[in-house]
PDB file of C-alpha atoms in Angstrom:
ATOM      1  CA  MET A 173     -92.557 -44.110  49.444  1.00 36.00           C
ATOM      2  CA  THR A 174     -90.191 -44.699  46.798  1.00 38.00           C
ATOM      3  CA  PHE A 175     -89.447 -41.013  45.695  1.00 31.00           C
ATOM      4  CA  PRO A 176     -88.020 -39.853  49.398  1.00 39.00           C
ATOM      5  CA  ARG A 177     -85.871 -42.729  49.671  1.00 39.00           C
ATOM      6  CA  LEU A 178     -84.150 -41.635  46.046  1.00 32.00           C
ATOM      7  CA  SER A 179     -84.310 -38.240  47.874  1.00 38.00           C
ATOM      8  CA  LEU A 180     -81.846 -40.087  50.636  1.00 34.00           C
ATOM      9  CA  PHE A 181     -80.373 -41.977  48.862  1.00 31.00           C
ATOM     10  CA  ALA A 182     -79.889 -38.573  46.323  1.00 33.00           C
ATOM     11  CA  LEU A 183     -78.778 -36.311  49.586  1.00 30.00           C
ATOM     12  CA  CYS A 184     -75.895 -38.956  50.781  1.00 33.00           C
ATOM     13  CA  PHE A 185     -73.797 -39.552  46.931  1.00 31.00           C
ATOM     14  CA  ALA A 186     -74.277 -35.788  47.089  1.00 33.00           C
ATOM     15  CA  VAL A 187     -72.069 -35.645  50.928  1.00 32.00           C
ATOM     16  CA  VAL A 188     -69.744 -38.507  49.903  1.00 33.00           C
ATOM     17  CA  SER A 189     -68.688 -36.640  46.693  1.00 31.00           C
ATOM     18  CA  LEU A 190     -67.885 -33.333  48.871  1.00 35.00           C
ATOM     19  CA  ALA A 191     -66.366 -34.615  51.004  1.00 37.00           C
ATOM     20  CA  GLN A 192     -64.319 -37.078  47.911  1.00 36.00           C
ATOM     21  CA  ASP A 193     -63.966 -33.657  46.713  1.00 47.00           C
ATOM     22  CA  LEU A 194     -62.746 -31.905  49.676  1.00 44.00           C
ATOM     23  CA  SER A 195     -59.867 -34.809  50.616  1.00 49.00           C
ATOM     24  CA  ALA A 196     -58.686 -35.354  46.502  1.00 54.00           C
ATOM     25  CA  PRO A 197     -55.615 -33.424  45.833  1.00 69.00           C
ATOM     26  CA  ARG A 198     -56.045 -29.964  44.849  1.00 83.00           C
ATOM     27  CA  ASN A 199     -52.087 -28.921  44.697  1.00 90.00           C
ATOM     28  CA  VAL A 200     -51.820 -25.208  43.588  1.00 95.00           C
ATOM     29  CA  ARG A 201     -48.031 -24.160  42.100  1.00 95.00           C
ATOM     30  CA  ILE A 202     -46.574 -21.257  43.383  1.00 96.00           C
ATOM     31  CA  SER A 203     -43.238 -19.005  41.881  1.00 95.00           C
ATOM     32  CA  PHE A 204     -42.353 -15.772  42.603  1.00 94.00           C
ATOM     33  CA  LEU A 205     -39.028 -14.068  41.702  1.00 90.00           C
ATOM     34  CA  PRO A 206     -36.385 -15.064  44.655  1.00 83.00           C
ATOM     35  CA  PRO A 207     -36.147 -11.266  46.380  1.00 88.00           C
ATOM     36  CA  PRO A 208     -32.188  -9.550  46.252  1.00 92.00           C
ATOM     37  CA  LEU A 209     -31.777 -10.453  49.159  1.00 94.00           C
ATOM     38  CA  ASP A 210     -29.940 -12.808  50.930  1.00 95.00           C
ATOM     39  CA  GLY A 211     -31.728 -14.355  54.323  1.00 97.00           C
ATOM     40  CA  THR A 212     -34.666 -17.142  54.920  1.00 97.00           C
ATOM     41  CA  ILE A 213     -37.878 -17.073  53.567  1.00 98.00           C
ATOM     42  CA  SER A 214     -41.203 -16.971  55.479  1.00 98.00           C
ATOM     43  CA  LEU A 215     -44.512 -17.439  52.864  1.00 98.00           C
ATOM     44  CA  GLY A 216     -48.200 -17.213  53.381  1.00 98.00           C
ATOM     45  CA  ILE A 217     -51.495 -17.733  52.400  1.00 98.00           C
ATOM     46  CA  TYR A 218     -54.136 -15.569  52.226  1.00 98.00           C
ATOM     47  CA  ASP A 219     -57.970 -15.750  51.709  1.00 97.00           C
ATOM     48  CA  SER A 220     -60.146 -13.017  49.645  1.00 96.00           C
ATOM     49  CA  GLY A 221     -60.564 -10.996  52.517  1.00 96.00           C
ATOM     50  CA  GLY A 222     -56.392 -10.588  53.531  1.00 95.00           C
ATOM     51  CA  ARG A 223     -57.171 -13.342  56.187  1.00 97.00           C
ATOM     52  CA  LEU A 224     -53.588 -15.998  56.783  1.00 98.00           C
ATOM     53  CA  VAL A 225     -54.960 -18.929  56.502  1.00 98.00           C
ATOM     54  CA  ARG A 226     -51.453 -21.050  56.137  1.00 98.00           C
ATOM     55  CA  VAL A 227     -47.932 -20.471  56.821  1.00 98.00           C
ATOM     56  CA  LEU A 228     -46.371 -22.100  53.900  1.00 98.00           C
ATOM     57  CA  HIS A 229     -43.091 -21.850  54.529  1.00 98.00           C
ATOM     58  CA  ARG A 230     -41.843 -20.764  57.824  1.00 98.00           C
ATOM     59  CA  GLU A 231     -38.325 -19.068  57.766  1.00 98.00           C
ATOM     60  CA  ALA A 232     -36.739 -21.343  54.819  1.00 97.00           C
ATOM     61  CA  GLU A 233     -33.471 -21.616  53.206  1.00 96.00           C
ATOM     62  CA  VAL A 234     -33.622 -21.165  49.874  1.00 94.00           C
ATOM     63  CA  ALA A 235     -32.783 -24.787  48.886  1.00 93.00           C
ATOM     64  CA  GLU A 236     -35.943 -25.562  50.639  1.00 95.00           C
ATOM     65  CA  PHE A 237     -37.828 -24.768  47.506  1.00 97.00           C
ATOM     66  CA  GLU A 238     -37.767 -25.377  43.643  1.00 95.00           C
ATOM     67  CA  LEU A 239     -34.953 -23.665  41.963  1.00 92.00           C
ATOM     68  CA  GLY A 240     -36.264 -22.319  38.237  1.00 89.00           C
ATOM     69  CA  ALA A 241     -34.514 -20.869  35.524  1.00 85.00           C
ATOM     70  CA  ASP A 242     -35.717 -16.808  36.705  1.00 86.00           C
ATOM     71  CA  ALA A 243     -38.220 -18.474  39.988  1.00 94.00           C
ATOM     72  CA  LEU A 244     -39.279 -19.871  43.088  1.00 96.00           C
ATOM     73  CA  HIS A 245     -41.093 -22.622  42.858  1.00 97.00           C
ATOM     74  CA  THR A 246     -43.744 -24.568  45.676  1.00 97.00           C
ATOM     75  CA  ALA A 247     -47.357 -26.040  46.138  1.00 96.00           C
ATOM     76  CA  TRP A 248     -50.070 -25.881  48.051  1.00 97.00           C
ATOM     77  CA  ASP A 249     -52.332 -28.547  49.077  1.00 96.00           C
ATOM     78  CA  GLY A 250     -55.496 -26.179  49.552  1.00 97.00           C
ATOM     79  CA  LYS A 251     -55.412 -27.227  53.684  1.00 97.00           C
ATOM     80  CA  ASP A 252     -55.105 -24.550  56.521  1.00 97.00           C
ATOM     81  CA  ASP A 253     -52.448 -24.639  58.797  1.00 97.00           C
ATOM     82  CA  ALA A 254     -55.111 -27.383  61.198  1.00 96.00           C
ATOM     83  CA  GLY A 255     -54.663 -29.245  57.936  1.00 96.00           C
ATOM     84  CA  GLN A 256     -58.385 -29.070  57.106  1.00 96.00           C
ATOM     85  CA  PRO A 257     -59.542 -28.517  53.445  1.00 96.00           C
ATOM     86  CA  LEU A 258     -60.013 -24.770  52.093  1.00 97.00           C
ATOM     87  CA  PRO A 259     -62.933 -24.039  50.173  1.00 96.00           C
ATOM     88  CA  ALA A 260     -62.259 -23.528  46.898  1.00 95.00           C
ATOM     89  CA  GLY A 261     -62.312 -19.446  45.768  1.00 96.00           C
ATOM     90  CA  LYS A 262     -59.761 -16.294  45.268  1.00 97.00           C
ATOM     91  CA  TYR A 263     -56.379 -16.856  46.912  1.00 98.00           C
ATOM     92  CA  SER A 264     -53.012 -15.034  47.333  1.00 97.00           C
ATOM     93  CA  ALA A 265     -49.505 -15.413  48.579  1.00 97.00           C
ATOM     94  CA  ARG A 266     -46.919 -12.814  49.818  1.00 96.00           C
ATOM     95  CA  GLY A 267     -44.136 -13.325  52.394  1.00 96.00           C
ATOM     96  CA  TYR A 268     -40.695 -12.519  53.604  1.00 96.00           C
ATOM     97  CA  VAL A 269     -37.394 -12.186  53.294  1.00 97.00           C
ATOM     98  CA  VAL A 270     -35.274 -11.725  56.398  1.00 97.00           C
ATOM     99  CA  GLY A 271     -31.624 -10.891  56.815  1.00 97.00           C
ATOM    100  CA  ASP A 272     -28.531 -11.705  59.136  1.00 93.00           C
ATOM    101  CA  LEU A 273     -30.429  -9.729  61.929  1.00 97.00           C
ATOM    102  CA  LYS A 274     -28.254 -10.021  65.370  1.00 98.00           C
ATOM    103  CA  VAL A 275     -29.905 -11.147  68.570  1.00 98.00           C
ATOM    104  CA  GLU A 276     -28.130 -10.610  71.987  1.00 98.00           C
ATOM    105  CA  ASP A 277     -29.482 -11.059  75.850  1.00 97.00           C
ATOM    106  CA  ALA A 278     -30.668  -7.274  77.432  1.00 95.00           C
ATOM    107  CA  PRO A 279     -31.433  -6.337  80.856  1.00 91.00           C
ATOM    108  CA  ARG A 280     -34.870  -6.506  81.832  1.00 85.00           C
ATOM    109  CA  PRO A 281     -36.816  -3.133  81.610  1.00 77.00           C
ATOM    110  CA  ALA A 282     -38.137  -2.343  84.979  1.00 74.00           C
ATOM    111  CA  ASP A 283     -41.358  -1.355  83.318  1.00 71.00           C
ATOM    112  CA  LEU A 284     -43.225  -4.341  82.136  1.00 66.00           C
ATOM    113  CA  THR A 285     -46.527  -2.478  81.528  1.00 69.00           C
ATOM    114  CA  ALA A 286     -47.558  -4.586  78.523  1.00 65.00           C
ATOM    115  CA  PRO A 287     -46.696  -2.147  75.083  1.00 69.00           C
ATOM    116  CA  PRO A 288     -48.951  -1.918  72.111  1.00 70.00           C
ATOM    117  CA  PRO A 289     -49.366  -4.942  70.518  1.00 70.00           C
ATOM    118  CA  LYS A 290     -47.895  -4.238  67.348  1.00 79.00           C
ATOM    119  CA  LEU A 291     -44.869  -1.725  66.093  1.00 91.00           C
ATOM    120  CA  SER A 292     -44.176  -0.695  62.244  1.00 93.00           C
ATOM    121  CA  VAL A 293     -40.352  -1.391  61.169  1.00 94.00           C
ATOM    122  CA  LYS A 294     -39.527  -0.498  57.962  1.00 93.00           C
ATOM    123  CA  LEU A 295     -38.417  -2.672  55.396  1.00 94.00           C
ATOM    124  CA  VAL A 296     -35.921  -2.837  52.317  1.00 92.00           C
ATOM    125  CA  ALA A 297     -37.237  -1.858  49.537  1.00 91.00           C
ATOM    126  CA  ASN A 298     -37.411  -4.673  46.778  1.00 91.00           C
ATOM    127  CA  PRO A 299     -36.878  -3.217  43.279  1.00 91.00           C
ATOM    128  CA  LEU A 300     -38.773  -6.127  42.063  1.00 86.00           C
ATOM    129  CA  ALA A 301     -41.879  -5.606  44.118  1.00 79.00           C
ATOM    130  CA  PRO A 302     -41.615  -1.356  44.144  1.00 72.00           C
ATOM    131  CA  LYS A 303     -45.385  -0.408  44.754  1.00 71.00           C
ATOM    132  CA  LYS A 304     -44.951  -3.142  47.890  1.00 69.00           C
ATOM    133  CA  LYS A 305     -45.277  -1.839  50.798  1.00 73.00           C
ATOM    134  CA  ALA A 306     -42.198  -0.152  52.697  1.00 87.00           C
ATOM    135  CA  THR A 307     -43.101  -1.600  56.471  1.00 93.00           C
ATOM    136  CA  VAL A 308     -44.471  -4.582  58.240  1.00 94.00           C
ATOM    137  CA  GLU A 309     -46.381  -4.013  61.593  1.00 95.00           C
ATOM    138  CA  LEU A 310     -44.629  -6.690  63.943  1.00 96.00           C
ATOM    139  CA  SER A 311     -45.412  -8.607  66.985  1.00 95.00           C
ATOM    140  CA  ALA A 312     -44.070 -11.182  69.260  1.00 96.00           C
ATOM    141  CA  GLY A 313     -45.786 -14.511  68.476  1.00 96.00           C
ATOM    142  CA  TYR A 314     -44.681 -17.744  70.512  1.00 97.00           C
ATOM    143  CA  ASP A 315     -45.580 -21.421  70.317  1.00 96.00           C
ATOM    144  CA  GLU A 316     -43.779 -24.886  71.712  1.00 95.00           C
ATOM    145  CA  ASP A 317     -40.388 -24.186  69.794  1.00 92.00           C
ATOM    146  CA  GLY A 318     -39.439 -20.934  71.892  1.00 96.00           C
ATOM    147  CA  THR A 319     -40.341 -16.764  70.944  1.00 98.00           C
ATOM    148  CA  PHE A 320     -40.157 -15.588  67.340  1.00 98.00           C
ATOM    149  CA  LEU A 321     -41.218 -12.312  65.490  1.00 97.00           C
ATOM    150  CA  GLN A 322     -43.955 -11.986  63.787  1.00 97.00           C
ATOM    151  CA  THR A 323     -46.203 -10.111  61.455  1.00 97.00           C
ATOM    152  CA  SER A 324     -49.486  -8.727  62.518  1.00 94.00           C
ATOM    153  CA  ASP A 325     -50.981 -11.466  61.078  1.00 95.00           C
ATOM    154  CA  GLY A 326     -49.322 -14.211  62.079  1.00 96.00           C
ATOM    155  CA  LEU A 327     -47.265 -15.038  59.935  1.00 98.00           C
ATOM    156  CA  PRO A 328     -43.101 -15.955  61.510  1.00 98.00           C
ATOM    157  CA  LEU A 329     -40.269 -14.599  60.622  1.00 98.00           C
ATOM    158  CA  PHE A 330     -37.450 -14.863  63.290  1.00 98.00           C
ATOM    159  CA  THR A 331     -36.583 -17.054  65.902  1.00 98.00           C
ATOM    160  CA  VAL A 332     -35.548 -15.379  68.674  1.00 98.00           C
ATOM    161  CA  ASP A 333     -35.196 -17.689  71.005  1.00 98.00           C
ATOM    162  CA  GLU A 334     -35.738 -21.466  71.732  1.00 97.00           C
ATOM    163  CA  SER A 335     -37.038 -21.668  75.122  1.00 96.00           C
ATOM    164  CA  ALA A 336     -39.577 -24.137  75.523  1.00 94.00           C
ATOM    165  CA  GLY A 337     -43.279 -23.838  78.230  1.00 96.00           C
ATOM    166  CA  ILE A 338     -43.644 -20.005  76.580  1.00 97.00           C
ATOM    167  CA  ILE A 339     -46.591 -18.423  78.177  1.00 96.00           C
ATOM    168  CA  ASN A 340     -46.490 -14.570  77.389  1.00 93.00           C
ATOM    169  CA  ALA A 341     -43.827 -12.697  74.647  1.00 94.00           C
ATOM    170  CA  PHE A 342     -43.968  -9.196  73.637  1.00 93.00           C
ATOM    171  CA  VAL A 343     -41.265  -6.749  71.661  1.00 93.00           C
ATOM    172  CA  THR A 344     -40.543  -3.380  72.351  1.00 92.00           C
ATOM    173  CA  GLN A 345     -39.082  -0.496  69.401  1.00 92.00           C
ATOM    174  CA  ARG A 346     -35.841   1.649  70.435  1.00 91.00           C
ATOM    175  CA  PRO A 347     -35.390   5.072  69.143  1.00 92.00           C
ATOM    176  CA  ASP A 348     -32.844   3.414  67.270  1.00 93.00           C
ATOM    177  CA  LYS A 349     -35.483   1.004  65.800  1.00 92.00           C
ATOM    178  CA  SER A 350     -33.552  -2.312  67.213  1.00 95.00           C
ATOM    179  CA  LEU A 351     -36.003  -4.044  69.091  1.00 95.00           C
ATOM    180  CA  ASP A 352     -36.524  -6.050  72.532  1.00 94.00           C
ATOM    181  CA  CYS A 353     -38.013  -9.299  72.834  1.00 95.00           C
ATOM    182  CA  CYS A 354     -39.363 -10.527  75.938  1.00 94.00           C
ATOM    183  CA  GLN A 355     -40.877 -13.642  77.206  1.00 95.00           C
ATOM    184  CA  ASN A 356     -41.878 -15.104  79.962  1.00 94.00           C
ATOM    185  CA  ASP A 357     -42.147 -18.842  80.923  1.00 95.00           C
ATOM    186  CA  GLY A 358     -44.451 -17.916  84.337  1.00 94.00           C
ATOM    187  CA  ASP A 359     -41.472 -17.837  86.279  1.00 94.00           C
ATOM    188  CA  THR A 360     -38.837 -15.741  84.804  1.00 92.00           C
ATOM    189  CA  THR A 361     -39.062 -13.489  82.399  1.00 93.00           C
ATOM    190  CA  ASP A 362     -35.942 -13.102  79.444  1.00 95.00           C
ATOM    191  CA  CYS A 363     -35.155  -9.846  77.199  1.00 96.00           C
ATOM    192  CA  PHE A 364     -33.332 -10.144  73.741  1.00 97.00           C
ATOM    193  CA  HIS A 365     -32.405  -7.094  71.878  1.00 97.00           C
ATOM    194  CA  ILE A 366     -32.715  -7.698  68.750  1.00 98.00           C
ATOM    195  CA  THR A 367     -30.687  -5.061  65.946  1.00 97.00           C
ATOM    196  CA  ARG A 368     -29.968  -5.145  62.072  1.00 96.00           C
ATOM    197  CA  VAL A 369     -34.049  -5.573  61.834  1.00 94.00           C
ATOM    198  CA  ASP A 370     -34.529  -3.233  58.708  1.00 89.00           C
ATOM    199  CA  GLN A 371     -32.915  -6.258  56.729  1.00 95.00           C
ATOM    200  CA  MET A 372     -35.960  -7.521  56.077  1.00 96.00           C
ATOM    201  CA  MET A 373     -38.155  -7.503  52.388  1.00 95.00           C
ATOM    202  CA  GLY A 374     -41.430  -7.800  51.435  1.00 94.00           C
ATOM    203  CA  PHE A 375     -42.840  -9.865  48.194  1.00 94.00           C
ATOM    204  CA  ASP A 376     -45.609 -11.056  46.095  1.00 93.00           C
ATOM    205  CA  ALA A 377     -45.825 -14.944  45.079  1.00 94.00           C
ATOM    206  CA  GLY A 378     -49.120 -14.018  42.832  1.00 93.00           C
ATOM    207  CA  ASP A 379     -53.386 -14.320  43.205  1.00 96.00           C
ATOM    208  CA  PHE A 380     -55.093 -17.715  42.351  1.00 94.00           C
ATOM    209  CA  GLU A 381     -58.042 -19.420  42.107  1.00 94.00           C
ATOM    210  CA  LEU A 382     -58.422 -22.626  44.398  1.00 95.00           C
ATOM    211  CA  LYS A 383     -60.944 -25.139  42.719  1.00 90.00           C
TER     212      LYS A 383
END
């Protein structure tokens, strides 16, 4: 009768130990060269399958990072956006600098047929990362703080409007490559014209191992 009790104790101890390990500090230091473009920085954490698991910085100013001699530094606590610990493994960090985009009110289009869910925008080439892809796929996102442009995988890049109560939003592209973003709160549809959308630059912040 003693052996099963010891096994049960060992199992409980292992579960408690695992819980303690997952709750222990697991800060990962992330450093990257600041891209040569003035603007705000959005930085995401991605798992080994390329899935966005944490929005680490959203439209952050450079002053929100630790300034090094030749790099910007930040830290990740190993948790996802819901505050849950993520499993050990390989992860990567990458993001975008968004420059001085301009937003103006725009007339509501006559045709509100749902457009394609995402579109492609050309980026400013990053001379520090010549192999970085030259385009980004964008879509419209929304939350309790308003409507924003985001990457197709969900990294918020630029706030378009701060209205609350939005239940739907979409973005379309004009022939001149500028964008129109429309949002609806259930009663009213408002649209915005966004120019200078080419003032964005992508960057990588490296791969790392989460213990």
